[in-house]
Coordinates of C-alpha atoms and ligand atoms in Angstrom, one line a residue:
X1244 CA -119.1 -139.7 176.5
X1245 CA -121.8 -137.7 177.7
X1246 CA -124.7 -136.3 175.4
X1247 CA -124.1 -133.3 173.8
X1248 CA -125.9 -130.2 175.8
X1249 CA -126.1 -128.2 172.8
X1250 CA -128.0 -131.1 170.2
X1251 CA -131.1 -133.5 171.5
X1252 CA -130.8 -136.9 170.4
X1253 CA -132.6 -137.8 167.2
X1254 CA -135.0 -139.5 169.6
X1255 CA -135.7 -136.8 171.4
X1256 CA -136.7 -134.9 168.6
X1257 CA -139.1 -137.5 167.3
X1258 CA -142.9 -136.7 167.2
X1259 CA -145.5 -139.0 166.6
X1260 CA -146.7 -138.7 163.1
X1261 CA -144.2 -136.9 161.7
X1262 CA -142.6 -138.1 158.6
X1263 CA -139.5 -137.7 156.1
X1264 CA -141.4 -138.5 153.4
X1265 CA -144.1 -138.8 151.5
X1266 CA -145.2 -141.5 148.6
X1267 CA -147.9 -142.2 146.9
X1268 CA -150.4 -145.0 147.6
X1269 CA -149.2 -148.1 146.3
X1270 CA -150.8 -149.4 143.7
X1271 CA -150.7 -153.4 144.1
X1272 CA -152.7 -155.1 146.1
X1273 CA -150.8 -155.5 149.8
X1274 CA -150.2 -158.8 151.6
X1275 CA -150.0 -159.1 154.9
X1276 CA -146.6 -159.7 156.1
X1277 CA -146.6 -163.0 157.7
X1278 CA -147.7 -164.7 154.5
X1279 CA -144.4 -163.9 153.3
X1280 CA -142.1 -163.9 155.8
X1281 CA -141.9 -167.4 158.3
X1282 CA -143.6 -166.2 161.5
X1283 CA -140.4 -166.9 163.5
X1284 CA -138.5 -164.0 161.9
X1285 CA -140.9 -161.6 162.3
X1286 CA -140.7 -159.0 165.1
X1287 CA -143.2 -158.6 167.8
X1288 CA -142.8 -154.9 168.8
X1289 CA -142.6 -152.6 165.7
X1290 CA -139.0 -150.9 165.4
X1291 CA -138.4 -147.6 167.7
X1292 CA -137.3 -145.0 165.0
X1293 CA -137.5 -141.8 165.2
X1294 CA -140.4 -139.6 163.8
X1295 CA -138.9 -136.6 162.2
X1296 CA -139.6 -134.7 159.3
X1297 CA -136.8 -134.7 156.6
X1298 CA -135.7 -130.8 157.0
X1299 CA -135.4 -131.1 160.7
X1300 CA -133.2 -134.4 160.2
X1301 CA -130.7 -132.6 157.9
X1302 CA -130.2 -129.6 160.4
X1303 CA -129.9 -132.4 163.0
X1304 CA -126.7 -134.0 161.1
X1305 CA -125.8 -130.9 159.9
X1306 CA -125.3 -129.4 163.3
X1307 CA -123.9 -132.7 164.6
X1308 CA -121.5 -133.0 161.7
X1309 CA -120.3 -128.9 162.9
X1310 CA -119.4 -130.4 166.2
X1311 CA -116.7 -132.4 165.0
X1312 CA -113.5 -131.2 163.9
X1313 CA -112.6 -131.6 159.9
X1314 CA -109.9 -130.5 157.7
X1315 CA -112.6 -128.4 155.5
X1316 CA -113.3 -126.5 158.6
X1317 CA -109.5 -125.9 160.4
X1318 CA -106.4 -126.8 160.5
X1319 CA -105.2 -130.3 161.5
X1320 CA -101.8 -130.8 162.4
X1321 CA -101.9 -134.4 163.3
X1322 CA -98.7 -136.0 162.8
X1323 CA -97.8 -138.6 161.2
X1324 CA -101.4 -138.8 159.4
X1325 CA -101.0 -136.4 156.6
X1326 CA -104.1 -134.5 157.0
X1327 CA -103.8 -132.6 154.0
X1328 CA -106.9 -131.1 152.2
X1329 CA -108.0 -133.2 149.2
X1330 CA -109.0 -131.4 146.0
X1331 CA -112.7 -131.5 145.1
X1332 CA -111.8 -132.5 141.8
X1333 CA -110.7 -136.0 143.3
X1334 CA -114.1 -136.6 144.8
X1335 CA -115.4 -135.6 141.6
X1336 CA -114.0 -138.5 139.3
X1337 CA -113.7 -141.1 142.1
X1338 CA -117.5 -140.8 142.9
X1339 CA -118.4 -140.3 138.4
X1340 CA -121.3 -142.7 138.0
X1341 CA -119.8 -145.0 135.0
X1342 CA -117.2 -145.7 138.1
X1343 CA -119.2 -146.2 140.8
X1344 CA -121.8 -148.2 139.1
X1345 CA -119.8 -150.6 137.5
X1346 CA -120.9 -154.1 138.7
X1347 CA -117.8 -155.9 140.0
X1348 CA -118.2 -158.9 138.0
X1349 CA -118.3 -157.3 134.9
X1350 CA -116.3 -158.9 132.3
X1351 CA -113.1 -157.4 131.2
X1352 CA -114.0 -156.6 127.8
X1353 CA -117.1 -154.4 129.3
X1354 CA -114.9 -152.6 131.8
X1355 CA -111.6 -151.5 130.0
X1356 CA -111.8 -148.1 131.4
X1357 CA -111.7 -149.1 134.7
X1358 CA -109.1 -151.5 134.3
X1359 CA -107.0 -148.8 132.6
X1360 CA -107.4 -146.8 135.9
X1361 CA -106.3 -149.6 138.0
X1362 CA -103.2 -150.3 135.6
X1363 CA -102.1 -146.7 135.0
X1364 CA -102.1 -146.0 138.7
X1365 CA -100.2 -149.2 139.7
X1366 CA -97.5 -148.0 136.7
X1367 CA -97.7 -144.1 138.1
X1368 CA -96.9 -145.7 142.0
X1369 CA -94.1 -148.3 140.7
X1370 CA -92.6 -145.1 138.7
X1371 CA -92.6 -142.9 141.8
X1372 CA -91.9 -144.9 144.1
X1373 CA -88.7 -146.8 142.0
X1374 CA -90.2 -150.6 142.3
X1375 CA -90.9 -152.7 139.8
X1376 CA -94.5 -154.0 140.5
X1377 CA -97.4 -152.8 142.5
X1378 CA -100.7 -154.1 144.0
X1379 CA -103.5 -151.8 144.7
X1380 CA -105.6 -154.4 146.6
X1381 CA -104.5 -153.8 150.3
X1382 CA -107.2 -151.5 152.3
X1383 CA -105.1 -149.5 154.2
X1384 CA -101.2 -148.8 155.0
X1385 CA -101.8 -151.4 158.3
X1386 CA -103.1 -154.5 155.5
X1387 CA -100.2 -153.3 153.1
X1388 CA -97.6 -154.1 155.9
X1389 CA -99.5 -157.2 156.6
X1390 CA -99.5 -158.4 153.1
X1391 CA -95.7 -157.5 152.6
X1392 CA -94.9 -159.3 156.0
X1393 CA -96.7 -162.2 153.7
X1394 CA -95.0 -161.9 150.4
X1395 CA -91.5 -162.3 152.8
X1396 CA -92.7 -165.1 154.3
X1397 CA -93.6 -166.7 151.3
X1398 CA -90.2 -165.9 149.9
X1399 CA -88.4 -167.6 152.3
X1400 CA -90.4 -170.5 152.0
X1401 CA -89.9 -170.2 148.4
X1402 CA -86.1 -170.3 148.4
X1403 CA -85.8 -172.9 151.3
X1404 CA -84.8 -170.6 154.1
X1405 CA -88.0 -170.8 156.8
X1406 CA -85.6 -170.8 159.4
X1407 CA -85.7 -166.8 158.7
X1408 CA -88.6 -165.8 161.2
X1409 CA -87.2 -162.6 162.7
X1410 CA -88.3 -159.3 161.8
X1411 CA -86.2 -156.2 163.1
X1412 CA -88.4 -153.1 163.8
X1413 CA -86.7 -149.6 165.4
X1414 CA -88.3 -148.6 168.7
X1415 CA -89.2 -145.6 167.0
X1416 CA -92.0 -147.7 164.7
X1417 CA -95.6 -147.3 164.2
X1418 CA -97.5 -149.6 165.9
X1419 CA -98.6 -151.2 162.7
X1420 CA -95.3 -152.6 162.4
X1421 CA -94.3 -155.1 164.8
X1422 CA -98.5 -156.0 164.7
X1423 CA -98.3 -157.0 161.3
X1424 CA -94.9 -158.9 161.8
X1425 CA -96.2 -161.0 164.5
X1426 CA -99.5 -161.5 162.7
X1427 CA -97.6 -163.2 160.1
X1428 CA -95.8 -165.6 162.6
X1429 CA -92.5 -163.7 163.1
X1430 CA -90.7 -163.1 165.7
X1431 CA -90.3 -159.2 166.6
X1432 CA -86.7 -157.6 167.1
X1433 CA -86.7 -154.5 168.5
X1434 CA -83.9 -152.2 168.3
X1435 CA -83.3 -148.8 170.2
X1436 CA -83.0 -146.0 168.2
X1437 CA -79.8 -143.3 169.0
X1438 CA -80.3 -140.4 171.3
X1439 CA -80.5 -138.1 167.9
X1440 CA -83.5 -140.5 166.6
X1441 CA -81.9 -142.6 164.0
X1442 CA -81.2 -146.0 163.6
X1443 CA -78.6 -147.2 165.9
X1444 CA -76.1 -148.8 163.1
X1445 CA -74.1 -150.8 165.9
X1446 CA -77.2 -152.0 167.4
X1447 CA -79.0 -153.3 164.1
X1448 CA -75.9 -154.9 163.2
X1449 CA -75.9 -157.0 166.6
X1450 CA -79.9 -157.6 166.0
X1451 CA -79.0 -159.1 162.1
X1452 CA -78.3 -162.8 161.7
X1453 CA -79.3 -166.0 159.6
X1454 CA -82.6 -165.7 161.1
X1455 CA -83.6 -162.2 160.0
X1456 CA -86.1 -162.3 157.3
X1457 CA -86.6 -158.6 157.1
X1458 CA -86.0 -155.1 159.0
X1459 CA -88.9 -152.5 158.7
X1460 CA -87.8 -148.9 158.4
X1461 CA -90.1 -145.7 158.2
X1462 CA -87.9 -143.2 156.1
X1463 CA -88.5 -140.0 156.7
X1464 CA -88.7 -142.0 160.4
X1465 CA -91.4 -141.3 162.5
X1466 CA -89.4 -138.3 164.2
X1467 CA -89.6 -136.7 161.0
X1468 CA -85.9 -137.3 160.2
X1469 CA -84.2 -138.5 157.0
X1470 CA -82.5 -141.8 157.7
X1471 CA -78.8 -140.8 157.0
X1472 CA -77.2 -144.0 156.9
X1473 CA -80.2 -145.4 154.8
X1474 CA -78.0 -147.0 152.0
X1475 CA -75.5 -148.3 154.6
X1476 CA -78.2 -149.9 156.4
X1477 CA -79.9 -151.4 153.4
X1478 CA -76.6 -152.9 152.1
X1479 CA -76.0 -154.4 155.8
X1480 CA -79.2 -156.0 156.0
X1481 CA -79.1 -157.4 152.3
X1482 CA -75.6 -158.7 153.2
X1483 CA -77.1 -160.9 156.4
X1484 CA -79.6 -162.3 153.8
X1485 CA -82.8 -160.6 155.2
X1486 CA -85.3 -158.0 152.9
X1487 CA -86.0 -154.2 153.4
X1488 CA -89.3 -153.2 154.0
X1489 CA -90.2 -149.5 153.8
X1490 CA -93.1 -148.0 155.6
X1491 CA -94.1 -145.4 153.2
X1492 CA -97.0 -143.5 155.5
X1493 CA -94.3 -140.6 155.2
X1494 CA -93.9 -140.3 151.1
X1495 CA -95.5 -136.9 151.3
X1496 CA -92.0 -135.7 152.4
X1497 CA -90.2 -137.1 149.8
X1498 CA -92.0 -138.0 146.4
X1499 CA -90.1 -136.6 143.2
X1500 CA -87.0 -136.1 145.7
X1501 CA -86.2 -139.4 146.4
X1502 CA -87.5 -143.3 145.3
X1503 CA -87.5 -145.9 148.0
X1504 CA -86.6 -148.7 145.6
X1505 CA -83.6 -146.8 144.9
X1506 CA -82.3 -146.8 148.5
X1507 CA -82.5 -150.7 148.6
X1508 CA -85.8 -151.6 149.8
X1509 CA -87.7 -154.8 148.6
X1510 CA -91.1 -153.9 149.5
X1511 CA -93.0 -150.9 150.6
X1512 CA -96.5 -150.0 151.4
X1513 CA -98.3 -146.7 150.2
X1514 CA -101.0 -144.7 152.3
X1515 CA -103.1 -143.3 149.1
X1516 CA -105.2 -141.3 152.0
X1517 CA -102.0 -140.0 153.3
X1518 CA -100.5 -138.8 150.2
X1519 CA -102.5 -139.0 147.2
X1520 CA -105.7 -137.4 148.5
X1521 CA -108.7 -139.2 149.9
X1522 CA -110.5 -138.1 153.2
X1523 CA -109.4 -140.3 155.9
X1524 CA -111.2 -140.2 159.1
X1525 CA -113.5 -141.9 160.6
X1526 CA -111.7 -145.1 159.9
X1527 CA -111.7 -145.5 156.2
X1528 CA -111.7 -146.2 153.4
X1529 CA -108.4 -146.7 152.5
X1530 CA -105.9 -147.9 150.4
X1531 CA -102.6 -149.2 150.9
X1532 CA -101.0 -150.3 147.7
X1533 CA -98.0 -152.5 148.5
X1534 CA -94.8 -152.0 145.6
X1535 CA -92.2 -154.6 145.6
X1536 CA -88.8 -155.3 143.5
X1537 CA -88.1 -158.1 141.0
X1538 CA -87.6 -160.2 144.0
X1539 CA -90.8 -160.4 145.6
X1540 CA -93.0 -159.6 142.4
X1541 CA -94.2 -163.1 141.9
X1542 CA -96.0 -163.1 145.5
X1543 CA -97.9 -159.8 144.7
X1544 CA -101.8 -160.8 145.9
X1545 CA -104.1 -161.3 143.0
X1546 CA -105.4 -160.0 141.0
X1547 CA -103.3 -157.7 139.0
X1548 CA -104.3 -155.7 136.4
X1549 CA -102.0 -156.2 133.0
X1550 CA -102.0 -154.7 129.2
X1551 CA -101.2 -156.8 126.5
X1552 CA -100.5 -154.0 124.5
X1553 CA -104.4 -154.2 123.2
X1554 CA -106.1 -154.5 126.1
X1555 CA -106.4 -154.4 130.1
X1556 CA -106.8 -157.7 131.7
X1557 CA -107.0 -159.0 134.9
X1558 CA -103.9 -161.2 135.4
X1559 CA -105.0 -164.0 138.2
X1560 CA -103.3 -166.7 137.0
X1561 CA -99.7 -165.9 139.4
X1562 CA -98.8 -169.3 141.0
X1563 CA -96.6 -167.6 143.6
X1564 CA -98.9 -165.0 144.6
X1565 CA -100.1 -164.7 148.5
X1566 CA -103.4 -164.7 147.2
X1567 CA -106.6 -162.6 147.8
X1568 CA -106.3 -159.9 150.4
X1569 CA -109.4 -157.9 149.6
X1570 CA -112.6 -158.5 147.2
X1571 CA -112.4 -157.3 143.8
X1572 CA -110.6 -154.6 142.7
X1573 CA -109.9 -153.0 146.1
X1574 CA -111.1 -149.8 147.3
X1575 CA -111.4 -148.5 143.7
X1576 CA -112.9 -145.1 144.7
X1577 CA -109.8 -144.5 146.3
X1578 CA -107.7 -145.8 143.2
X1579 CA -109.7 -143.3 141.1
X1580 CA -109.1 -140.2 143.5
X1581 CA -105.4 -141.2 143.8
X1582 CA -105.1 -141.2 140.4
X1583 CA -106.7 -137.9 139.6
X1584 CA -104.4 -136.4 142.3
X1585 CA -101.2 -137.4 140.5
X1586 CA -102.5 -136.7 137.1
X1587 CA -104.0 -133.5 138.3
X1588 CA -100.1 -132.4 139.9
X1589 CA -98.0 -134.0 137.5
X1590 CA -94.5 -134.7 138.3
X1591 CA -93.3 -131.2 138.9
X1592 CA -96.5 -130.5 140.8
X1593 CA -95.8 -134.0 142.8
X1594 CA -92.1 -132.8 143.7
X1595 CA -93.4 -129.4 144.7
X1596 CA -95.9 -131.2 147.1
X1597 CA -92.7 -132.5 149.4
X1598 CA -90.8 -129.3 149.0
X1599 CA -93.7 -127.4 150.4
X1600 CA -94.4 -130.2 153.0
X1601 CA -91.0 -129.9 154.6
X1602 CA -90.9 -126.0 154.2
X1603 CA -94.3 -125.9 156.3
X1604 CA -92.8 -128.1 158.9
X1605 CA -89.4 -126.4 159.2
X1606 CA -91.2 -122.8 159.1
X1607 CA -93.4 -124.0 162.1
X1608 CA -90.7 -125.5 164.0
X1609 CA -88.8 -122.6 164.0
X1610 CA -91.4 -120.4 164.9
X1611 CA -92.1 -122.5 167.9
X1612 CA -88.6 -123.4 169.1
X1613 CA -88.4 -120.4 171.4
X1614 CA -91.4 -121.2 173.3
X1615 CA -91.5 -124.9 173.0
X1616 CA -88.9 -127.4 173.4
X1617 CA -87.9 -129.1 170.1
X1618 CA -87.1 -133.0 170.6
X1619 CA -84.7 -133.6 167.4
X1620 CA -82.5 -130.3 166.2
X1621 CA -81.8 -130.8 162.7
X1622 CA -83.8 -129.5 159.6
X1623 CA -86.6 -131.9 160.1
X1624 CA -88.9 -133.3 156.8
X1625 CA -92.6 -133.3 157.0
X1626 CA -93.1 -133.2 160.8
X1627 CA -91.5 -132.4 164.0
X1628 CA -92.0 -133.0 167.5
X1629 CA -92.5 -130.9 170.4
X1630 CA -92.6 -131.5 174.2
X1631 CA -93.9 -129.8 177.2
X1632 CA -90.6 -129.7 179.0
X1633 CA -90.3 -125.7 179.2
X1634 CA -94.0 -126.0 180.3
X1635 CA -93.8 -128.1 183.3
X1636 CA -91.3 -126.7 185.1
X1637 CA -94.1 -123.7 185.8
X1638 CA -96.6 -126.4 187.1
X1639 CA -95.7 -130.0 187.3
X1640 CA -99.6 -131.2 185.8
X1641 CA -98.9 -129.1 182.4
X1642 CA -98.8 -132.1 180.6
X1643 CA -98.9 -132.6 176.8
X1644 CA -102.2 -133.6 176.9
X1645 CA -103.4 -130.4 178.7
X1646 CA -101.6 -128.3 176.5
X1647 CA -103.4 -129.9 173.3
X1648 CA -106.6 -130.0 175.2
X1649 CA -106.2 -126.2 175.2
X1650 CA -105.7 -125.7 171.8
X1651 CA -108.8 -127.0 171.2
X1652 CA -110.1 -123.5 172.3
X1653 CA -108.3 -122.1 169.8
X1654 CA -110.3 -124.0 167.5
X1655 CA -107.5 -126.4 166.2
X1656 CA -107.5 -129.8 165.8
X1657 CA -104.3 -131.6 168.5
X1658 CA -101.5 -132.3 166.9
X1659 CA -100.7 -136.2 167.3
X1660 CA -99.7 -136.6 171.1
X1661 CA -97.5 -139.4 173.0
X1662 CA -96.5 -141.0 169.8
X1663 CA -93.7 -142.2 169.2
X1664 CA -92.8 -143.4 172.0
X1665 CA -89.5 -142.8 172.0
X1666 CA -90.1 -139.4 173.3
X1667 CA -91.4 -138.7 176.5
X1668 CA -94.3 -136.2 176.2
X1669 CA -94.1 -136.2 172.4
X1670 CA -96.4 -133.7 170.3
X1671 CA -95.9 -134.1 166.6
X1672 CA -96.9 -131.5 164.6
X1673 CA -97.4 -132.2 160.5
X1674 CA -98.9 -129.1 158.9
X1675 CA -99.0 -130.6 155.0
X1676 CA -98.4 -128.3 152.1
X1677 CA -101.9 -127.5 151.5
X1678 CA -101.5 -124.8 154.5
X1679 CA -100.8 -121.4 153.8
X1680 CA -98.5 -119.2 155.9
X1681 CA -101.6 -117.0 157.0
X1682 CA -102.8 -120.1 159.2
X1683 CA -99.5 -121.0 159.9
X1684 CA -98.8 -118.1 161.3
X1685 CA -102.1 -117.9 163.4
X1686 CA -101.5 -121.1 164.8
X1687 CA -98.4 -120.5 166.2
X1688 CA -99.9 -117.0 167.9
X1689 CA -102.2 -120.2 169.4
X1690 CA -99.5 -121.9 170.4
X1691 CA -97.3 -119.0 171.6
X1692 CA -100.6 -117.8 173.8
X1693 CA -101.0 -121.1 175.4
X1694 CA -97.0 -121.2 176.6
X1695 CA -98.0 -117.5 178.1
X1696 CA -101.0 -119.1 179.8
X1697 CA -99.0 -122.1 181.1
X1698 CA -96.5 -119.5 182.4
X1699 CA -99.3 -116.9 183.8
X1700 CA -102.4 -118.8 184.4
X1701 CA -101.9 -122.8 184.5
X1702 CA -105.5 -123.3 185.8
X1703 CA -106.6 -122.0 182.7
X1704 CA -104.9 -124.8 180.9
X1705 CA -105.3 -127.5 183.3
X1706 CA -109.2 -127.5 183.0
X1707 CA -109.0 -126.8 179.5
X1708 CA -111.0 -127.6 177.0
X1709 CA -113.8 -124.5 177.7
X1710 CA -115.5 -124.1 174.5
X1711 CA -115.8 -127.4 173.3
X1712 CA -119.7 -128.8 173.2
X1713 CA -118.2 -131.5 175.6
X1714 CA -115.0 -131.0 177.8
X1715 CA -112.8 -133.5 179.0
X1716 CA -113.8 -136.8 178.4
X1717 CA -112.7 -140.2 180.1
X1718 CA -111.3 -141.5 177.0
X1719 CA -110.2 -144.9 178.9
X1720 CA -113.7 -145.1 180.6
X1721 CA -115.3 -144.8 176.4
X1722 CA -112.5 -147.6 175.1
X1723 CA -113.5 -150.0 177.9
X1724 CA -117.4 -149.3 178.5
X1725 CA -118.8 -148.0 175.6
X1726 CA -122.5 -146.8 175.6
X1727 CA -123.4 -147.2 172.0
X1728 CA -127.1 -147.9 172.4
X1729 CA -129.7 -144.9 172.9
X1730 CA -132.2 -146.9 174.7
X1731 CA -130.0 -148.8 177.4
X1732 CA -128.4 -145.3 178.0
X1733 CA -132.1 -144.4 179.0
X1734 CA -132.3 -147.2 181.3
Ligands
PLP123 C1 -100.6 -144.4 159.1 C2 -99.6 -144.7 159.0 C3 -99.3 -146.9 159.0 C4 -100.8 -147.2 158.9 O1 -101.5 -147.2 158.1 P1 -103.2 -147.3 158.0 O2 -103.6 -146.6 156.6 O3 -103.9 -146.3 159.0 O4 -103.3 -148.4 158.2 C5 -98.1 -147.0 159.4 N1 -97.0 -146.6 159.5 C6 -96.9 -145.1 160.3 C7 -95.8 -144.4 160.1 C8 -98.2 -144.4 160.0 O5 -98.0 -143.0 159.9

């Protein structure tokens, strides 16, 4: 990516002698470094650090942060990611000193509060999902999937059916599903979805055999539809001797309405950073708990927090466990945030969250369906897919990418594009429940204005974005040849 034209780098702002802090003179005798550090470890040149005053540093990074998009700045309809607003109360409790400063090796007796938080969230998530046991260890949804697959594998080893080495995944699945199964050594069997975006029962039946270990499903699916045949599907898979994995990334659409455990699933992951408030950008940190029924409970990772009626304790004595998947308690601050969120909303509030998320998505879909082609017609859950079919008739270059780049000029983060793969030129829009009607109406106005531009001045759309600090970027080039070193860049 080219350097922003608006903001010099911090190295260019550097002025010899400028300093960001002033410290009192050292009160002890200074020793030369080479008497303390073996000479081979001493650097030969002084580090090339920028010299800059504190105020200029703060302003520099604040300006940089404003060049980025974030949910606190504007609407962020990134489908599948549930970019909802995170109430600040969750940050407040997640960052309490008593929680963040606890040493992870503190004995159970001295960390009862922390253990109670973990135990309580385990219980709440089990209740919300309809499962019997939960581990909060995995650091993200993808790691939850991997742990889920490890448990499935351990189970079939344990019951003497190691020949079950296939995992069936629909072609609409998030890429992490087949990746997690493959990383666990399973062979991935992909099945094609129906033209309506649903699981094809005939193809599913044909894919099941004595080799089937599990079927991984997302519900509502990645096209934003509830799998109407879900009970039939879980029954078929169980009859074939396989287990059912539920990708819970879309829990925001169903919590308080339906429980995956009661749909016949055996294991699921939850993305607390999608459903239960944690800022999730820049790659983390996340929290991807796994929930299981009685069949898989013995395999949950260690440690699990238990309660003996008097005190909370870390239960590491679980011989069939798949083992440890993350250090200490997992990403504990995310656990504290998720618990805060659940307690703040209460059960009626969580059910309302899902209803509002679905209502907002259907409202947007209804407002936009005259201007953009809707990929799947029925009432959607929390997200829906549009395509560029109505735009490309005006100019064949008017791709989904061009349309969403233009959206950036209107101040919005683009929706998820080109996913799921089963819809050509997909734009996947998820408004979430935290947006009010005014915001949705403004977004609709922008989308309609772009549809009009596609008709009357396609060049304007094709050359977008026009107002961002950096215009079109070479995404492939940036990924293949990342330029991460300022001095190297300078030559
Ligand atoms: C986000 C997502 C995942 C992966 O979760 P991470 O927490 O990002 O690792 C898996 N499946 C679906 C459908 C998702 O949207």
